[in-house]
mmCIF file of C-alpha atoms in Angstrom:
data_model
loop_
_atom_site.group_PDB
_atom_site.id
_atom_site.type_symbol
_atom_site.label_atom_id
_atom_site.label_comp_id
_atom_site.label_asym_id
_atom_site.label_seq_id
_atom_site.Cartn_x
_atom_site.Cartn_y
_atom_site.Cartn_z
ATOM 1 C CA MET J 1058 -32.569 -51.973 16.427
ATOM 2 C CA SER J 1059 -32.758 -55.444 16.213
ATOM 3 C CA GLN J 1060 -30.568 -57.448 13.479
ATOM 4 C CA GLY J 1061 -33.684 -58.589 11.633
ATOM 5 C CA ILE J 1062 -36.298 -61.319 13.821
ATOM 6 C CA GLU J 1063 -33.870 -62.182 16.394
ATOM 7 C CA ILE J 1064 -34.614 -61.967 19.540
ATOM 8 C CA PRO J 1065 -31.310 -60.665 21.945
ATOM 9 C CA VAL J 1066 -30.814 -63.344 25.304
ATOM 10 C CA ILE J 1067 -30.595 -60.542 28.314
ATOM 11 C CA PHE J 1068 -29.262 -63.351 30.615
ATOM 12 C CA ASN J 1069 -29.130 -66.680 31.976
ATOM 13 C CA VAL J 1070 -30.872 -69.005 34.751
ATOM 14 C CA GLY J 1071 -29.429 -72.464 34.382
ATOM 15 C CA GLN J 1072 -29.918 -73.636 30.904
ATOM 16 C CA VAL J 1073 -33.069 -71.387 30.465
ATOM 17 C CA GLU J 1074 -32.489 -68.252 28.438
ATOM 18 C CA VAL J 1075 -34.185 -65.222 29.351
ATOM 19 C CA THR J 1076 -34.508 -63.289 26.787
ATOM 20 C CA ARG J 1077 -35.260 -59.502 25.825
ATOM 21 C CA THR J 1078 -39.084 -60.039 25.585
ATOM 22 C CA VAL J 1079 -39.489 -62.032 28.996
ATOM 23 C CA VAL J 1080 -38.007 -59.097 30.734
ATOM 24 C CA THR J 1081 -39.850 -56.648 28.483
ATOM 25 C CA THR J 1082 -42.618 -58.439 29.445
ATOM 26 C CA TRP J 1083 -42.314 -58.432 33.134
ATOM 27 C CA GLY J 1084 -41.656 -54.862 33.185
ATOM 28 C CA LEU J 1085 -45.089 -54.573 31.069
ATOM 29 C CA MET J 1086 -47.059 -56.867 33.716
ATOM 30 C CA ALA J 1087 -45.563 -54.866 36.620
ATOM 31 C CA GLY J 1088 -46.474 -51.474 35.275
ATOM 32 C CA LEU J 1089 -49.724 -52.335 34.450
ATOM 33 C CA GLY J 1090 -50.488 -54.445 37.820
ATOM 34 C CA ILE J 1091 -49.143 -51.202 39.760
ATOM 35 C CA ALA J 1092 -51.253 -49.132 37.329
ATOM 36 C CA ALA J 1093 -54.570 -51.052 37.490
ATOM 37 C CA TRP J 1094 -53.785 -51.194 41.781
ATOM 38 C CA LEU J 1095 -53.468 -47.728 41.472
ATOM 39 C CA ILE J 1096 -56.378 -46.663 39.930
ATOM 40 C CA LYS J 1097 -58.322 -48.967 41.855
ATOM 41 C CA ARG J 1098 -56.842 -47.383 45.058
ATOM 42 C CA ARG J 1099 -58.884 -44.392 44.565
ATOM 43 C CA LEU J 1100 -62.406 -45.315 42.565
ATOM 44 C CA LYS J 1101 -64.528 -42.524 42.912
ATOM 45 C CA PRO J 1102 -67.970 -42.162 41.877
ATOM 46 C CA THR J 1103 -66.929 -38.788 40.252
ATOM 47 C CA PRO J 1104 -64.110 -40.103 37.766
ATOM 48 C CA GLY J 1105 -61.076 -38.532 37.425
ATOM 49 C CA PRO J 1106 -59.688 -38.294 33.799
ATOM 50 C CA PHE J 1107 -57.780 -41.518 33.880
ATOM 51 C CA GLN J 1108 -60.672 -43.350 35.409
ATOM 52 C CA MET J 1109 -62.863 -42.332 32.840
ATOM 53 C CA ALA J 1110 -60.760 -43.539 30.208
ATOM 54 C CA VAL J 1111 -60.747 -46.962 31.586
ATOM 55 C CA GLU J 1112 -64.724 -46.416 32.237
ATOM 56 C CA ALA J 1113 -65.363 -45.607 28.951
ATOM 57 C CA MET J 1114 -63.066 -47.818 27.633
ATOM 58 C CA MET J 1115 -64.441 -51.362 29.972
ATOM 59 C CA THR J 1116 -68.554 -49.857 28.567
ATOM 60 C CA TYR J 1117 -67.282 -50.384 25.105
ATOM 61 C CA LEU J 1118 -65.964 -53.951 25.440
ATOM 62 C CA ASP J 1119 -69.145 -54.851 27.776
ATOM 63 C CA GLU J 1120 -71.269 -53.203 24.255
ATOM 64 C CA GLN J 1121 -69.029 -55.295 22.139
ATOM 65 C CA ILE J 1122 -69.339 -59.030 24.397
ATOM 66 C CA ARG J 1123 -73.598 -58.318 24.204
ATOM 67 C CA ASP J 1124 -72.848 -57.309 20.712
ATOM 68 C CA ILE J 1125 -70.948 -60.510 19.797
ATOM 69 C CA VAL J 1126 -71.651 -63.191 22.190
ATOM 70 C CA GLY J 1127 -74.567 -62.564 23.155
ATOM 71 C CA ARG J 1128 -74.338 -62.956 26.680
ATOM 72 C CA GLU J 1129 -73.750 -61.271 29.714
ATOM 73 C CA PRO J 1130 -70.376 -59.569 29.961
ATOM 74 C CA PRO J 1131 -69.356 -60.785 33.272
ATOM 75 C CA ARG J 1132 -68.108 -63.927 32.380
ATOM 76 C CA TYR J 1133 -66.224 -62.814 29.299
ATOM 77 C CA LEU J 1134 -65.381 -59.712 30.493
ATOM 78 C CA PRO J 1135 -61.750 -60.370 31.997
ATOM 79 C CA LEU J 1136 -60.442 -62.142 29.038
ATOM 80 C CA ALA J 1137 -61.175 -60.097 26.629
ATOM 81 C CA ALA J 1138 -60.105 -56.703 28.472
ATOM 82 C CA THR J 1139 -56.817 -58.582 29.485
ATOM 83 C CA LEU J 1140 -55.819 -59.431 25.939
ATOM 84 C CA PHE J 1141 -56.769 -56.159 24.589
ATOM 85 C CA ILE J 1142 -54.611 -54.326 27.555
ATOM 86 C CA PHE J 1143 -51.868 -56.298 27.430
ATOM 87 C CA ILE J 1144 -51.568 -56.538 23.655
ATOM 88 C CA LEU J 1145 -52.226 -52.645 23.349
ATOM 89 C CA ALA J 1146 -49.448 -51.708 26.043
ATOM 90 C CA ALA J 1147 -47.032 -54.376 24.613
ATOM 91 C CA ASN J 1148 -48.075 -52.895 21.317
ATOM 92 C CA LEU J 1149 -47.331 -48.918 21.998
ATOM 93 C CA ILE J 1150 -44.226 -50.023 24.442
ATOM 94 C CA SER J 1151 -42.029 -49.714 21.657
ATOM 95 C CA LEU J 1152 -42.275 -46.086 21.113
ATOM 96 C CA LEU J 1153 -40.300 -45.416 23.619
ATOM 97 C CA PRO J 1154 -36.720 -45.822 22.798
ATOM 98 C CA VAL J 1155 -34.966 -48.825 23.427
ATOM 99 C CA VAL J 1156 -37.811 -50.863 24.210
ATOM 100 C CA GLU J 1157 -39.008 -53.189 21.508
ATOM 101 C CA SER J 1158 -42.299 -54.621 21.703
ATOM 102 C CA PRO J 1159 -42.588 -58.145 23.055
ATOM 103 C CA THR J 1160 -45.826 -58.467 20.680
ATOM 104 C CA ALA J 1161 -42.680 -58.308 18.225
ATOM 105 C CA ASP J 1162 -41.482 -61.459 19.444
ATOM 106 C CA PRO J 1163 -43.124 -65.109 17.631
ATOM 107 C CA ALA J 1164 -43.221 -66.834 20.992
ATOM 108 C CA THR J 1165 -45.575 -63.857 22.562
ATOM 109 C CA THR J 1166 -48.474 -64.112 20.264
ATOM 110 C CA SER J 1167 -47.982 -67.474 19.380
ATOM 111 C CA ALA J 1168 -48.603 -67.646 23.480
ATOM 112 C CA LEU J 1169 -51.602 -65.847 23.172
ATOM 113 C CA ALA J 1170 -53.393 -67.657 20.104
ATOM 114 C CA LEU J 1171 -52.525 -70.215 22.215
ATOM 115 C CA ILE J 1172 -54.482 -69.244 25.251
ATOM 116 C CA VAL J 1173 -57.449 -68.296 22.617
ATOM 117 C CA PHE J 1174 -57.464 -71.683 21.011
ATOM 118 C CA PHE J 1175 -57.457 -73.571 24.556
ATOM 119 C CA VAL J 1176 -60.504 -71.250 25.987
ATOM 120 C CA VAL J 1177 -62.931 -71.338 22.869
ATOM 121 C CA PRO J 1178 -63.915 -75.205 23.214
ATOM 122 C CA PHE J 1179 -63.924 -74.439 27.084
ATOM 123 C CA TYR J 1180 -66.066 -71.109 27.324
ATOM 124 C CA GLY J 1181 -68.412 -73.738 24.317
ATOM 125 C CA ILE J 1182 -68.649 -76.713 26.527
ATOM 126 C CA SER J 1183 -68.948 -74.735 29.494
ATOM 127 C CA GLU J 1184 -71.994 -73.404 27.951
ATOM 128 C CA ARG J 1185 -73.696 -75.684 25.627
ATOM 129 C CA GLY J 1186 -72.257 -79.018 26.838
ATOM 130 C CA PHE J 1187 -69.787 -81.533 25.811
ATOM 131 C CA GLY J 1188 -71.599 -83.172 23.547
ATOM 132 C CA GLY J 1189 -73.205 -79.934 22.247
ATOM 133 C CA TYR J 1190 -70.233 -78.332 21.947
ATOM 134 C CA LEU J 1191 -68.560 -81.425 20.047
ATOM 135 C CA ARG J 1192 -71.835 -81.382 17.623
ATOM 136 C CA GLY J 1193 -71.222 -77.986 16.203
ATOM 137 C CA TYR J 1194 -68.454 -79.382 14.905
ATOM 138 C CA LEU J 1195 -71.050 -81.367 12.555
ATOM 139 C CA LYS J 1196 -72.591 -78.410 11.578
ATOM 140 C CA PRO J 1197 -74.152 -77.486 9.077
ATOM 141 C CA ALA J 1198 -73.243 -80.889 7.324
ATOM 142 C CA TRP J 1199 -71.172 -83.571 8.775
ATOM 143 C CA ILE J 1200 -69.023 -83.504 5.975
ATOM 144 C CA MET J 1201 -67.799 -80.129 7.023
ATOM 145 C CA LEU J 1202 -66.007 -82.114 9.879
ATOM 146 C CA PRO J 1203 -62.184 -81.785 8.436
ATOM 147 C CA PHE J 1204 -63.278 -78.133 6.959
ATOM 148 C CA ASN J 1205 -64.674 -77.447 10.673
ATOM 149 C CA LEU J 1206 -61.439 -79.048 12.084
ATOM 150 C CA ILE J 1207 -58.377 -77.106 9.997
ATOM 151 C CA GLY J 1208 -60.293 -74.335 10.410
ATOM 152 C CA GLU J 1209 -59.718 -74.571 14.358
ATOM 153 C CA LEU J 1210 -56.244 -74.376 13.744
ATOM 154 C CA SER J 1211 -55.010 -72.111 11.229
ATOM 155 C CA ARG J 1212 -57.285 -69.326 12.317
ATOM 156 C CA THR J 1213 -55.260 -69.933 15.500
ATOM 157 C CA LEU J 1214 -52.104 -69.552 13.611
ATOM 158 C CA ALA J 1215 -53.683 -66.264 11.773
ATOM 159 C CA LEU J 1216 -54.064 -64.704 14.765
ATOM 160 C CA SER J 1217 -51.090 -65.018 16.051
ATOM 161 C CA VAL J 1218 -48.510 -64.901 12.407
ATOM 162 C CA ARG J 1219 -51.285 -61.322 12.048
ATOM 163 C CA LEU J 1220 -50.476 -59.822 15.086
ATOM 164 C CA PHE J 1221 -46.613 -60.792 14.746
ATOM 165 C CA GLY J 1222 -45.875 -59.534 11.319
ATOM 166 C CA ASN J 1223 -47.852 -56.140 11.709
ATOM 167 C CA MET J 1224 -45.615 -55.385 15.036
ATOM 168 C CA MET J 1225 -42.469 -57.079 13.504
ATOM 169 C CA SER J 1226 -43.056 -55.360 10.032
ATOM 170 C CA GLY J 1227 -43.499 -52.085 11.458
ATOM 171 C CA GLN J 1228 -40.131 -51.580 14.033
ATOM 172 C CA LEU J 1229 -38.392 -53.705 10.633
ATOM 173 C CA VAL J 1230 -39.587 -50.567 8.379
ATOM 174 C CA VAL J 1231 -39.121 -47.743 11.111
ATOM 175 C CA GLY J 1232 -35.642 -49.721 11.726
ATOM 176 C CA VAL J 1233 -34.658 -49.335 8.167
ATOM 177 C CA LEU J 1234 -35.895 -46.228 7.598
ATOM 178 C CA ILE J 1235 -34.076 -44.438 10.191
ATOM 179 C CA SER J 1236 -30.757 -45.957 9.060
ATOM 180 C CA LEU J 1237 -31.177 -45.139 5.477
ATOM 181 C CA ALA J 1238 -33.524 -41.275 5.852
ATOM 182 C CA GLY J 1239 -33.243 -40.569 10.084
ATOM 183 C CA VAL J 1240 -35.900 -38.384 12.050
ATOM 184 C CA VAL J 1241 -38.580 -39.171 8.748
ATOM 185 C CA ALA J 1242 -39.231 -42.449 10.612
ATOM 186 C CA VAL J 1243 -40.916 -40.321 13.136
ATOM 187 C CA VAL J 1244 -43.898 -40.360 10.634
ATOM 188 C CA VAL J 1245 -43.975 -44.024 9.998
ATOM 189 C CA GLU J 1246 -43.525 -44.394 13.661
ATOM 190 C CA PHE J 1247 -46.983 -42.514 13.554
ATOM 191 C CA LEU J 1248 -48.155 -45.253 11.467
ATOM 192 C CA GLY J 1249 -47.168 -47.712 13.673
ATOM 193 C CA LEU J 1250 -49.185 -46.146 16.917
ATOM 194 C CA ILE J 1251 -52.295 -46.788 14.777
ATOM 195 C CA THR J 1252 -51.388 -50.306 13.404
ATOM 196 C CA GLY J 1253 -50.469 -51.406 17.411
ATOM 197 C CA VAL J 1254 -54.191 -49.939 18.851
ATOM 198 C CA VAL J 1255 -55.783 -51.313 16.065
ATOM 199 C CA GLN J 1256 -53.922 -55.106 16.057
ATOM 200 C CA ALA J 1257 -54.371 -54.915 19.927
ATOM 201 C CA TYR J 1258 -58.847 -53.987 18.578
ATOM 202 C CA ILE J 1259 -58.542 -57.078 15.931
ATOM 203 C CA PHE J 1260 -57.303 -59.088 18.090
ATOM 204 C CA THR J 1261 -59.657 -58.916 21.063
ATOM 205 C CA ILE J 1262 -62.952 -58.669 18.832
ATOM 206 C CA LEU J 1263 -61.726 -61.695 16.647
ATOM 207 C CA THR J 1264 -61.381 -63.722 20.260
ATOM 208 C CA LEU J 1265 -64.911 -62.638 20.976
ATOM 209 C CA VAL J 1266 -65.941 -63.892 17.027
ATOM 210 C CA TYR J 1267 -64.528 -67.024 18.091
ATOM 211 C CA ILE J 1268 -65.944 -67.344 21.087
ATOM 212 C CA GLY J 1269 -69.484 -66.192 19.948
ATOM 213 C CA GLY J 1270 -69.096 -69.083 17.839
ATOM 214 C CA ALA J 1271 -68.589 -71.782 20.432
ATOM 215 C CA VAL J 1272 -70.995 -70.332 22.700
ATOM 216 C CA ARG J 1273 -74.287 -69.788 20.496
ATOM 217 C CA SER J 1274 -75.721 -72.805 18.694
ATOM 218 C CA GLY J 1275 -74.401 -73.066 15.262
ATOM 219 C CA ALA J 1276 -70.885 -74.039 13.356
ATOM 220 C CA PRO J 1277 -67.666 -73.058 15.645
ATOM 221 C CA ALA J 1278 -66.253 -71.879 12.249
ATOM 222 C CA GLU J 1279 -69.355 -69.147 11.783
ATOM 223 C CA GLU J 1280 -68.295 -65.812 11.350
ATOM 224 C CA GLY J 1281 -69.546 -62.234 11.515
ATOM 225 C CA GLU J 1282 -73.426 -63.248 11.579
ATOM 226 C CA LYS J 1283 -74.537 -60.787 13.273
ATOM 227 C CA MET P 1274 -25.944 -66.559 -8.501
ATOM 228 C CA ASP P 1275 -25.326 -67.989 -4.995
ATOM 229 C CA MET P 1276 -28.209 -69.790 -3.394
ATOM 230 C CA LYS P 1277 -28.505 -66.271 -0.849
ATOM 231 C CA SER P 1278 -28.744 -63.545 -3.670
ATOM 232 C CA ILE P 1279 -31.697 -66.061 -5.190
ATOM 233 C CA ALA P 1280 -33.529 -66.191 -1.578
ATOM 234 C CA ILE P 1281 -33.178 -62.299 -1.148
ATOM 235 C CA ILE P 1282 -34.810 -61.561 -5.020
ATOM 236 C CA VAL P 1283 -37.421 -64.576 -4.208
ATOM 237 C CA ALA P 1284 -38.031 -62.404 -0.929
ATOM 238 C CA GLY P 1285 -38.596 -59.479 -2.899
ATOM 239 C CA ALA P 1286 -40.959 -60.969 -5.274
ATOM 240 C CA THR P 1287 -43.194 -62.916 -2.733
ATOM 241 C CA ILE P 1288 -43.868 -59.819 -0.908
ATOM 242 C CA ALA P 1289 -44.279 -57.529 -4.376
ATOM 243 C CA ILE P 1290 -46.742 -60.368 -5.871
ATOM 244 C CA GLY P 1291 -48.245 -61.481 -2.693
ATOM 245 C CA SER P 1292 -49.824 -57.634 -1.939
ATOM 246 C CA ILE P 1293 -51.443 -57.326 -4.943
ATOM 247 C CA GLY P 1294 -54.051 -59.067 -3.691
ATOM 248 C CA PRO P 1295 -54.691 -58.419 -0.432
ATOM 249 C CA ALA P 1296 -54.669 -54.765 -1.254
ATOM 250 C CA LEU P 1297 -57.212 -54.808 -4.351
ATOM 251 C CA ALA P 1298 -59.789 -56.430 -1.533
ATOM 252 C CA GLN P 1299 -59.372 -54.390 0.925
ATOM 253 C CA GLY P 1300 -59.727 -51.428 -1.165
ATOM 254 C CA ARG P 1301 -62.254 -52.851 -2.290
ATOM 255 C CA ALA P 1302 -63.701 -53.807 1.152
ATOM 256 C CA VAL P 1303 -63.425 -50.663 2.504
ATOM 257 C CA ALA P 1304 -65.325 -49.034 -0.533
ATOM 258 C CA ALA P 1305 -68.450 -50.918 0.034
ATOM 259 C CA ALA P 1306 -67.834 -50.571 3.741
ATOM 260 C CA LEU P 1307 -67.892 -46.630 3.070
ATOM 261 C CA ASP P 1308 -71.076 -46.665 0.558
ATOM 262 C CA ALA P 1309 -72.710 -49.016 2.868
ATOM 263 C CA ILE P 1310 -72.438 -46.554 5.597
ATOM 264 C CA ALA P 1311 -73.203 -43.531 3.760
ATOM 265 C CA ARG P 1312 -76.466 -45.217 2.575
ATOM 266 C CA GLN P 1313 -76.957 -45.926 6.754
ATOM 267 C CA PRO P 1314 -75.159 -43.867 9.224
ATOM 268 C CA ASP P 1315 -77.188 -45.734 12.117
ATOM 269 C CA SER P 1316 -75.592 -49.312 11.666
ATOM 270 C CA ALA P 1317 -71.863 -47.477 11.162
ATOM 271 C CA SER P 1318 -70.501 -49.260 14.566
ATOM 272 C CA LEU P 1319 -71.775 -52.798 13.304
ATOM 273 C CA LEU P 1320 -70.390 -52.331 9.911
ATOM 274 C CA SER P 1321 -66.908 -51.155 10.915
ATOM 275 C CA ARG P 1322 -66.397 -53.548 13.297
ATOM 276 C CA THR P 1323 -67.601 -56.070 10.740
ATOM 277 C CA LEU P 1324 -65.116 -54.589 8.126
ATOM 278 C CA PHE P 1325 -62.167 -54.598 11.066
ATOM 279 C CA VAL P 1326 -62.922 -58.176 11.033
ATOM 280 C CA GLY P 1327 -62.663 -58.923 7.357
ATOM 281 C CA LEU P 1328 -59.688 -56.471 6.908
ATOM 282 C CA ALA P 1329 -58.053 -59.099 9.409
ATOM 283 C CA MET P 1330 -58.679 -61.739 7.536
ATOM 284 C CA VAL P 1331 -58.084 -60.583 3.887
ATOM 285 C CA GLU P 1332 -54.827 -58.731 5.149
ATOM 286 C CA SER P 1333 -53.546 -62.406 6.611
ATOM 287 C CA THR P 1334 -52.204 -63.652 3.271
ATOM 288 C CA ALA P 1335 -50.076 -60.357 2.820
ATOM 289 C CA ILE P 1336 -48.936 -61.409 6.101
ATOM 290 C CA TYR P 1337 -48.033 -64.926 5.181
ATOM 291 C CA CYS P 1338 -46.545 -63.883 2.193
ATOM 292 C CA LEU P 1339 -44.266 -61.214 4.650
ATOM 293 C CA VAL P 1340 -43.336 -64.216 6.942
ATOM 294 C CA VAL P 1341 -42.293 -65.941 4.172
ATOM 295 C CA SER P 1342 -40.191 -63.796 2.433
ATOM 296 C CA LEU P 1343 -38.566 -63.085 5.917
ATOM 297 C CA ILE P 1344 -37.812 -66.619 6.466
ATOM 298 C CA LEU P 1345 -36.128 -66.606 3.146
ATOM 299 C CA LEU P 1346 -34.239 -63.517 3.998
ATOM 300 C CA PHE P 1347 -32.968 -64.386 7.556
ATOM 301 C CA GLY P 1348 -32.106 -68.007 6.665
ATOM 302 C CA ALA P 1349 -34.359 -69.931 9.018
ATOM 303 C CA SER P 1350 -34.402 -72.254 5.520
ATOM 304 C CA PRO P 1351 -32.442 -74.934 5.972
ATOM 305 C CA LEU P 1352 -31.681 -73.677 1.763
ATOM 306 C CA MET P 1353 -29.325 -71.073 3.949
ATOM 307 C CA LYS P 1354 -26.915 -73.671 6.527
#
């Protein structure tokens, strides 16, 4: 168990410290890549159970994108699906012994939130033009401009801290309980399972909501109007 | 009492007091959502999605408290040096 929120350094490359998070993420990337390659290689018209599960997930995400963003999915699906699958795998990998999830490191979650921070204006500008997107900040009235700007920053912070806080606290609680009560901690680990799935879902849905706010006409901060 | 014990006490108080508000708010949100789903089972998927997004918003307040208390506990603050 890690001591608090310190992330141990595995090895050094010159001046660069390679932490446990980075190593776990590399493993995760390799695993997900190989899994995707394997599934792609044996796609069948009559899907097996694994292909069925992946197809169900993609269909669900398609539906969500159509509902929330209000556009056809192919342009938005890669981002949403990548975020969902990566965060889900990263959250659940802590169930394996020894391995700790990369999302319990603020660096990982900040990186993910920064991706969202930059991709939202990208989609907004490509959909509505530069002026159109910037005009969105002046809605509903020009006086709202500072609040829209602060909202843009604070929601990015909240996005990263929410994922980090949930995953790290889950691991911390399990660690404390193992040292106090032993096997009882398994129950809390199950709770962590639920938290992991829900947090991955929430991160993806919130990303889609932000993109939807930027892509449709209206203020960027406008949420959940559907 | 040295700085460290004060920090530990404050960290406990932060998370304890800071969780009250979000807990009440989340309870109300879930109750309202269940009420709405009971009235209109057809729109359950829309309601539960909105519920999850709303819960995430409410929860972030508690998570800010958690982060503050962790900073206090694990000595990232300059006071602890």
